[in-house]
PDB file of C-alpha atoms in Angstrom:
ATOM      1  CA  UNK A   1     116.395 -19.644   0.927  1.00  0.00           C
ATOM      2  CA  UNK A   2     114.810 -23.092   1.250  1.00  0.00           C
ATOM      3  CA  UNK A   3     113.795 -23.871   4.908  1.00  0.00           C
ATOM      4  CA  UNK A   4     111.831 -26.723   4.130  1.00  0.00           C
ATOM      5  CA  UNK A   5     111.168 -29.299   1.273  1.00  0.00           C
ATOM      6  CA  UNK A   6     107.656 -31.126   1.082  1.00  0.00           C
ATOM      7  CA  UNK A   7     107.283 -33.604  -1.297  1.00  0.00           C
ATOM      8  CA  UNK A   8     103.258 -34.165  -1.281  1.00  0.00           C
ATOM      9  CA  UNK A   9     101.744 -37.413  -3.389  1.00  0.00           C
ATOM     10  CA  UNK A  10      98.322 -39.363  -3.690  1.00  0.00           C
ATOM     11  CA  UNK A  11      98.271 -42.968  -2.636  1.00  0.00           C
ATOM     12  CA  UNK A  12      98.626 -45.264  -5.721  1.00  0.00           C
ATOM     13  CA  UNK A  13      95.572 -46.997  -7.007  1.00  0.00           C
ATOM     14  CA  UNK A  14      93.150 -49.280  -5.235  1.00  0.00           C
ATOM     15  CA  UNK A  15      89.786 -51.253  -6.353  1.00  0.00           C
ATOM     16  CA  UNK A  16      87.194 -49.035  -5.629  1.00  0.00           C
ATOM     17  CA  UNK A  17      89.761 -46.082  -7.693  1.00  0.00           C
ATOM     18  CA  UNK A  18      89.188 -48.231 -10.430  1.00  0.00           C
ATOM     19  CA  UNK A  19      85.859 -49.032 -10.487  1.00  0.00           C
ATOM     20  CA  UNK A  20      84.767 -45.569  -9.714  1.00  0.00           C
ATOM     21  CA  UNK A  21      83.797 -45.883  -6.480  1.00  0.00           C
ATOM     22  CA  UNK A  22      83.913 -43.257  -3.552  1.00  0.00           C
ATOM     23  CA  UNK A  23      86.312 -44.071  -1.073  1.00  0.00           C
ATOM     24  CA  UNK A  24      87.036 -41.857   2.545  1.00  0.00           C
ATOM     25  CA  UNK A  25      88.022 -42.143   6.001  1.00  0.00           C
ATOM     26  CA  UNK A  26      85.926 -44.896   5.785  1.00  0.00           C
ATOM     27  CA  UNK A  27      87.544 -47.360   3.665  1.00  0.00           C
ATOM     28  CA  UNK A  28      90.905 -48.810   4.832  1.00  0.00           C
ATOM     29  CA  UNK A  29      91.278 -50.749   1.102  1.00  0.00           C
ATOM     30  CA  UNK A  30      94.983 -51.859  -0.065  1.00  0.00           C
ATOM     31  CA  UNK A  31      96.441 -50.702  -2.869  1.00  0.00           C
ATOM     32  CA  UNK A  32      95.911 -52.641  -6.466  1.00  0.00           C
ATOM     33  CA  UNK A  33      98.652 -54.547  -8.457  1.00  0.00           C
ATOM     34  CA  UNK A  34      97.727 -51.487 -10.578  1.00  0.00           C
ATOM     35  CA  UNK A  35      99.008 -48.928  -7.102  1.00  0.00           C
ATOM     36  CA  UNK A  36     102.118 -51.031  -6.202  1.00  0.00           C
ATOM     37  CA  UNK A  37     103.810 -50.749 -10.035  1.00  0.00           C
ATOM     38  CA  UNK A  38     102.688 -47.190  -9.094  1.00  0.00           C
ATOM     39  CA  UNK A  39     104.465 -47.486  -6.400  1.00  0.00           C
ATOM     40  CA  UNK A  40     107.550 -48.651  -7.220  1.00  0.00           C
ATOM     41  CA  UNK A  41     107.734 -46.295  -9.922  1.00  0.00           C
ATOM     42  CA  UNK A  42     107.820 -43.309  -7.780  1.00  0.00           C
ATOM     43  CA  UNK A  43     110.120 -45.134  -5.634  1.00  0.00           C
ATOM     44  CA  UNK A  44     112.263 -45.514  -8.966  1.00  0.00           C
ATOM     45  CA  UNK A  45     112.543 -41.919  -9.418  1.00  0.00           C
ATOM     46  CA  UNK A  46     112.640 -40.600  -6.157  1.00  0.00           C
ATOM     47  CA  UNK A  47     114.248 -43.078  -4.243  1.00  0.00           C
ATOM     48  CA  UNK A  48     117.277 -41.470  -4.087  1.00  0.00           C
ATOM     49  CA  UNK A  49     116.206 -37.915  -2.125  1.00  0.00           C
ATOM     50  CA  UNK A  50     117.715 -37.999   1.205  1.00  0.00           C
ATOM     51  CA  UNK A  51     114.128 -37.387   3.042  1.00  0.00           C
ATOM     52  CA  UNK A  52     114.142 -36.708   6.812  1.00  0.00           C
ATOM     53  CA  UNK A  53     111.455 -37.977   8.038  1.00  0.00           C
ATOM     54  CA  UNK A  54     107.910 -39.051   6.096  1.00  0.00           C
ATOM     55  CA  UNK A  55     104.485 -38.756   7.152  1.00  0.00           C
ATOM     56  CA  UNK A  56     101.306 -40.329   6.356  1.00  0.00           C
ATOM     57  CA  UNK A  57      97.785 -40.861   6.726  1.00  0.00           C
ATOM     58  CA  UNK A  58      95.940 -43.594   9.383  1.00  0.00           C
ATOM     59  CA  UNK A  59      94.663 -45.578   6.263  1.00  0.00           C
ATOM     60  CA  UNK A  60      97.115 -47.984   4.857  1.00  0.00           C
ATOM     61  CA  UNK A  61      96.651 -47.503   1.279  1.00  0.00           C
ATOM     62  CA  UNK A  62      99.035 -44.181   2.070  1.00  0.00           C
ATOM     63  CA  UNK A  63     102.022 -46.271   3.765  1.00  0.00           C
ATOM     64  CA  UNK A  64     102.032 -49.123   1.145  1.00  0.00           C
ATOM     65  CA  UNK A  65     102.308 -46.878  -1.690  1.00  0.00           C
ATOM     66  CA  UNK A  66     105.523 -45.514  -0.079  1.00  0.00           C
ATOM     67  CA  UNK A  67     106.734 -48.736   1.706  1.00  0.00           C
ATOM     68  CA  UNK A  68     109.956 -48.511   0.193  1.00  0.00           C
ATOM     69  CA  UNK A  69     111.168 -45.870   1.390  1.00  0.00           C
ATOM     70  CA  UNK A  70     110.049 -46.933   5.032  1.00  0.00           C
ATOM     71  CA  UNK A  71     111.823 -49.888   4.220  1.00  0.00           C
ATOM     72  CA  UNK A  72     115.311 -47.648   4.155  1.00  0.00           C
ATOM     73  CA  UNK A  73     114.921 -46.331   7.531  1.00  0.00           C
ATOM     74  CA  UNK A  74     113.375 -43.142   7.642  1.00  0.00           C
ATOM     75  CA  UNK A  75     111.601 -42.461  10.434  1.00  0.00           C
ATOM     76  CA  UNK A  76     107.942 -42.010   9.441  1.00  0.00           C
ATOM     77  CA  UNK A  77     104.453 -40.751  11.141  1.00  0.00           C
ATOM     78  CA  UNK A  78     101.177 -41.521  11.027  1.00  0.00           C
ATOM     79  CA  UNK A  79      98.846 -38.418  11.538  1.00  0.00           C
ATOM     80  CA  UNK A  80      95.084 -38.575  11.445  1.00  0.00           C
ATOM     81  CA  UNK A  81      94.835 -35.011  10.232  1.00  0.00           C
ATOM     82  CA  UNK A  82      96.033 -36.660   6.665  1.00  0.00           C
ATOM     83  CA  UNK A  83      93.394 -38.796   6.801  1.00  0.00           C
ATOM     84  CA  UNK A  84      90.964 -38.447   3.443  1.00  0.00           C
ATOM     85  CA  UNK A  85      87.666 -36.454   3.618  1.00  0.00           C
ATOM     86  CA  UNK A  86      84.737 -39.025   5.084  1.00  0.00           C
ATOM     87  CA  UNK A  87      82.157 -39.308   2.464  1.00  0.00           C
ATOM     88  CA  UNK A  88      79.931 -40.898   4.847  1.00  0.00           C
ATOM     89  CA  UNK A  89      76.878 -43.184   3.398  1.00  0.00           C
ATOM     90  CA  UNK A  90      78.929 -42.529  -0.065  1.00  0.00           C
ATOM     91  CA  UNK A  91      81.320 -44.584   0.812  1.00  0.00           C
ATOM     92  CA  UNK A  92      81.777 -48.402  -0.944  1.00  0.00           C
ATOM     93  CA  UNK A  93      78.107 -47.351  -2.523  1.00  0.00           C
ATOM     94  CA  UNK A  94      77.733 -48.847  -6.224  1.00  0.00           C
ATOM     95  CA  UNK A  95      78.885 -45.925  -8.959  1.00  0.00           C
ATOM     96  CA  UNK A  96      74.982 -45.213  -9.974  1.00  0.00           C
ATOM     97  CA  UNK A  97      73.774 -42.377 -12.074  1.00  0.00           C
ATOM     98  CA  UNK A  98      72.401 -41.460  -8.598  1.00  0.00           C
ATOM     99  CA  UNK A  99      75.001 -42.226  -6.723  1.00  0.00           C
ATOM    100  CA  UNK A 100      77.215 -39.672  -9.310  1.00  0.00           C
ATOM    101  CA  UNK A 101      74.585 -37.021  -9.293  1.00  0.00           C
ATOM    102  CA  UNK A 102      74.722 -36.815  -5.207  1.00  0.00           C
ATOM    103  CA  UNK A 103      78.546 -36.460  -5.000  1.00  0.00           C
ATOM    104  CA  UNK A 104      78.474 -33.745  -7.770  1.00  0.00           C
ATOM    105  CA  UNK A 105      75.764 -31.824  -6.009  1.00  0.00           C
ATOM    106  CA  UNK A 106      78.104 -31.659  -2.626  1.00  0.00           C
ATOM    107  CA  UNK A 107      80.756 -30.444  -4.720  1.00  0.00           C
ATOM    108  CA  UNK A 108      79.374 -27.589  -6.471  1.00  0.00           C
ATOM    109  CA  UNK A 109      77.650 -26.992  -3.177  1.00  0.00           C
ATOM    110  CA  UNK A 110      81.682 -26.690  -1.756  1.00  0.00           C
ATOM    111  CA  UNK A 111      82.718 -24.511  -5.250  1.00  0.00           C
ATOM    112  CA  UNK A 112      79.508 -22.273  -4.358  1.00  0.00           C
ATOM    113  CA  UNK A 113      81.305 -21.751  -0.817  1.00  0.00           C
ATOM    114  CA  UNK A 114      78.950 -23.812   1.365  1.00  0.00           C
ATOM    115  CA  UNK A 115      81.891 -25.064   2.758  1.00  0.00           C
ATOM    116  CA  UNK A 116      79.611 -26.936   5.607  1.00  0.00           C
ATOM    117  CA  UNK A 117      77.884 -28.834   3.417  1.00  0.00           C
ATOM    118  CA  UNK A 118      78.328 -32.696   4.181  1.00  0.00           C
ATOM    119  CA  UNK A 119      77.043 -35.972   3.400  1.00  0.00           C
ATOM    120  CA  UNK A 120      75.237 -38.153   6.568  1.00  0.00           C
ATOM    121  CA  UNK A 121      77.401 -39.530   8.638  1.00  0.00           C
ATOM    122  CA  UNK A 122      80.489 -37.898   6.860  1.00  0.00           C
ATOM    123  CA  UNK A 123      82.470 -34.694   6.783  1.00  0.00           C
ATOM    124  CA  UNK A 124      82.691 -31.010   5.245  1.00  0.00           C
ATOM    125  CA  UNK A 125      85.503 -29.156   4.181  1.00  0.00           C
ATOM    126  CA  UNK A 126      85.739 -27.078   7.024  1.00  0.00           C
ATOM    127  CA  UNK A 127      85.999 -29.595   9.043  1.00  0.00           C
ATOM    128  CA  UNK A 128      88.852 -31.387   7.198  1.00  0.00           C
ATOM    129  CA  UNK A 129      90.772 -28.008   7.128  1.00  0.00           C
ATOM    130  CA  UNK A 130      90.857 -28.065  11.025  1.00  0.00           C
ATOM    131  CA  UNK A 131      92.435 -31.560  11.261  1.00  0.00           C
ATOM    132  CA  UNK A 132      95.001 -30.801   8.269  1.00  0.00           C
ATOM    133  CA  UNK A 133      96.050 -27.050  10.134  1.00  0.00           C
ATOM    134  CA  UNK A 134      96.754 -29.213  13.352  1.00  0.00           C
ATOM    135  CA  UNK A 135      98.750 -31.784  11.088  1.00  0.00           C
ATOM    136  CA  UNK A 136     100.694 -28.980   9.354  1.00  0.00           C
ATOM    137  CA  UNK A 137     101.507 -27.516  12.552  1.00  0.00           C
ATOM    138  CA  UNK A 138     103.277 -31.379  13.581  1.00  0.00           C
ATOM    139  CA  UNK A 139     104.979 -30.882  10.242  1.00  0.00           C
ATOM    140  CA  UNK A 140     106.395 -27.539  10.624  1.00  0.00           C
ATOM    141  CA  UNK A 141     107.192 -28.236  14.139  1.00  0.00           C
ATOM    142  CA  UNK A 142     110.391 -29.699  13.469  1.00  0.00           C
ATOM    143  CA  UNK A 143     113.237 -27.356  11.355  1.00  0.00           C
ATOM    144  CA  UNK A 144     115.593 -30.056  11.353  1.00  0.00           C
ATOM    145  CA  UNK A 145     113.299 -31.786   8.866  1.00  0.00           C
ATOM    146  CA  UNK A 146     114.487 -29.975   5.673  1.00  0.00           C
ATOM    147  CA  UNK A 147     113.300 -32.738   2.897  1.00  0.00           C
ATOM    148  CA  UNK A 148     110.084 -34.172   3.908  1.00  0.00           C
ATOM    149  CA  UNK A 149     107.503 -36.969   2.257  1.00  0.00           C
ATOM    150  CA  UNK A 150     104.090 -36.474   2.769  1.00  0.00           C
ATOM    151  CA  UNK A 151     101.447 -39.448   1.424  1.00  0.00           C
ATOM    152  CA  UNK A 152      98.230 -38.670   1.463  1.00  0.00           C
ATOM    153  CA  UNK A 153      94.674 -38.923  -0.304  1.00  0.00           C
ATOM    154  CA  UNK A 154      93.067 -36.692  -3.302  1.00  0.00           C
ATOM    155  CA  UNK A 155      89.945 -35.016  -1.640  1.00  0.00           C
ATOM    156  CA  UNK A 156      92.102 -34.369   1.411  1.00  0.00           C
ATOM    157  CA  UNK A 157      95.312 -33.012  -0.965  1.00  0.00           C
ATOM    158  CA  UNK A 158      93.363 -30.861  -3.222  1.00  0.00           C
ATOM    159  CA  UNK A 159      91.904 -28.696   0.644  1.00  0.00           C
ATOM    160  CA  UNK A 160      95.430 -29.195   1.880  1.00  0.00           C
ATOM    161  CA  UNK A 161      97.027 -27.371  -1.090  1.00  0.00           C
ATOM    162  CA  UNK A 162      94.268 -24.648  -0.721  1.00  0.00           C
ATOM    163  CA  UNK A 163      95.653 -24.290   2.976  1.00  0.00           C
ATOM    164  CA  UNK A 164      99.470 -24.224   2.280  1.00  0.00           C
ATOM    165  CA  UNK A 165      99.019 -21.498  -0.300  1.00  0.00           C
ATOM    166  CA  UNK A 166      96.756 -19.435   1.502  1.00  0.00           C
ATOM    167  CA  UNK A 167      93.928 -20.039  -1.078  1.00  0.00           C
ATOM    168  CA  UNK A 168      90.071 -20.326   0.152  1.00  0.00           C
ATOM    169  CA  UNK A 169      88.796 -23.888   0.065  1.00  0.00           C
ATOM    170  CA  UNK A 170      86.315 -23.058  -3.350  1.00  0.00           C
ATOM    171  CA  UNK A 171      89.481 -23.408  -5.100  1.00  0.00           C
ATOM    172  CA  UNK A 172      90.089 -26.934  -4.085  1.00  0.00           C
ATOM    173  CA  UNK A 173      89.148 -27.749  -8.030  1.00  0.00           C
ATOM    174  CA  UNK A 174      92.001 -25.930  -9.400  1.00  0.00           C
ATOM    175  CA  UNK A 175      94.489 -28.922  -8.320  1.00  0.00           C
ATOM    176  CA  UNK A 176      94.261 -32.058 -10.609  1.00  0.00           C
ATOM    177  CA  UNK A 177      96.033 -35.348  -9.047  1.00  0.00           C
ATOM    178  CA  UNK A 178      95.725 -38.714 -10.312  1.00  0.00           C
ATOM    179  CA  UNK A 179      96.952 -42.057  -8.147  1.00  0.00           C
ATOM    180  CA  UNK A 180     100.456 -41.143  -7.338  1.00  0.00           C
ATOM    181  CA  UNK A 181     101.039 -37.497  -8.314  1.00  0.00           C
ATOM    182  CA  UNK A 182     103.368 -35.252  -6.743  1.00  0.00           C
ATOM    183  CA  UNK A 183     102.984 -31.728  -6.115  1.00  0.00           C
ATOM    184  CA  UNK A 184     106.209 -30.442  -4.438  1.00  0.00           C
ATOM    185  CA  UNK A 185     106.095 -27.327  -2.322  1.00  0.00           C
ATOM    186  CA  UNK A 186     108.868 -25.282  -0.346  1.00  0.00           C
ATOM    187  CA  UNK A 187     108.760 -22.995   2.755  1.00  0.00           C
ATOM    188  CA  UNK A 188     111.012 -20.411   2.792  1.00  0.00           C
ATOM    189  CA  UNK A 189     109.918 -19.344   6.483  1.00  0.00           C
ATOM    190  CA  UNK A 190     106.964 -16.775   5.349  1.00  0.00           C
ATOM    191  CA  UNK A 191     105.639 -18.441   2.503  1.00  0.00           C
ATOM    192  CA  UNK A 192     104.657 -21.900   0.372  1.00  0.00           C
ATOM    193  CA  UNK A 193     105.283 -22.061  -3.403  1.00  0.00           C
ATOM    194  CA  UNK A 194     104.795 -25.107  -5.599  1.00  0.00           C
ATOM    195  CA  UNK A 195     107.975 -25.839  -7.822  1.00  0.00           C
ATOM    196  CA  UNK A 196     106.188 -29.060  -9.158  1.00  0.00           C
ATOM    197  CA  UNK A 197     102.879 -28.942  -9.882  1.00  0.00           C
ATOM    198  CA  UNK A 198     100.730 -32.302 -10.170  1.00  0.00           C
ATOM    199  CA  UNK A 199     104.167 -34.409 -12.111  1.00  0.00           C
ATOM    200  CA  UNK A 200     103.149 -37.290 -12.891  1.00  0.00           C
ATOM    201  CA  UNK A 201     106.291 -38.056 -15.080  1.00  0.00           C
ATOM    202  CA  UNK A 202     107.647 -41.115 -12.764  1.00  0.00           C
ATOM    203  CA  UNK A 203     104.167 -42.756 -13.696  1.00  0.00           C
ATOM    204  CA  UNK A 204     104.972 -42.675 -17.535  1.00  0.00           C
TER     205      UNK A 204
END
């Protein structure tokens, strides 16, 4: 039995996704004409799913790629646990050979299980975890909320998915996402299993 429907997605595209560029907590950038056909196309397809309530990051890029379904009336949150990962002095930097060579070092450093590890000025996985646990918890507070939207960001989706199925944080990797994926999970009151696993077939 069902208890619980969460229907999990990336924000749709922005600048800096397109030019390469890392982009955290740091960065409250708008979506692209690129993110709100993106958009619109998810609203196309799932538009019609009778949500309960929908919940999103601090950082607007997350409530303008689902604005449309705002725009019908469900109630929606903003928690800061959804927030994405802080990059730190990454963030807005140039895409540089350097630049590229810095961010891959952190995250074999996370696949290697130095889970700690951080940029200056930014945050590590661990410390994302504790924010998205607390976040969860607001989620799963609330039984009555049987079909629920989550928007979110990719860092910050690929730890959350680690969390939800009970997986350690090294395996972050094994969830691909592009701008506007969905991964849909459901709670059956002991467990999390994904029925849809990164569908990006509303983007096609």
């Amino acid at each position: 039995m069902t208890l619980k429907t969460l229907y999990i997605v990336r924000h749709g595209q922005t600048e800096l996704n397109k030019l390469g560029i890392v982009q955290g907590r740091g960065r409250d950038t708008d979506l692209n004409d690129e993110g709100r056909r993106q958009a619109g196309q998810f609203f196309d397809a799932y538009g019609k799913v009778p949500f309960d309530k929908i919940y999103i990051s601090k950082l607007k890029r997350t409530q303008q790629s689902i604005q449309q379904f705002i725009d019908l009336g469900i109630p929606f949150e903003k928690l800061s646990g959804l927030d994405e990962l802080a990059w730190g002095i990454l963030e807005g930097q140039p895409s540089t050979p350097a630049n590229r060579s810095a961010f891959l070092k952190l995250i074999r450093n996370w696949l290697d299980g130095k889970l700690d590890s951080k940029f200056e000025g930014g945050e590590s996985p661990n410390e994302v975890k504790e924010r998205q646990l607390e976040a969860l918890k607001i989620i799963m507070s609330h039984p009555d909320e049987k079909e629920v939207l989550i928007c979110m960001h990719g860092r910050a989706m690929r730890l959350f998915m680690c969390i939800l199925l009970n997986k350690p944080l090294t395996e972050m990797e094994s969830f691909p996402h592009q701008n506007l994926v969905l991964y849909k999970v459901t709670w059956d009151g002991k467990k999390y299993e994904i029925v849809d696993f990164n569908n990006a077939q509303h983007l096609r």
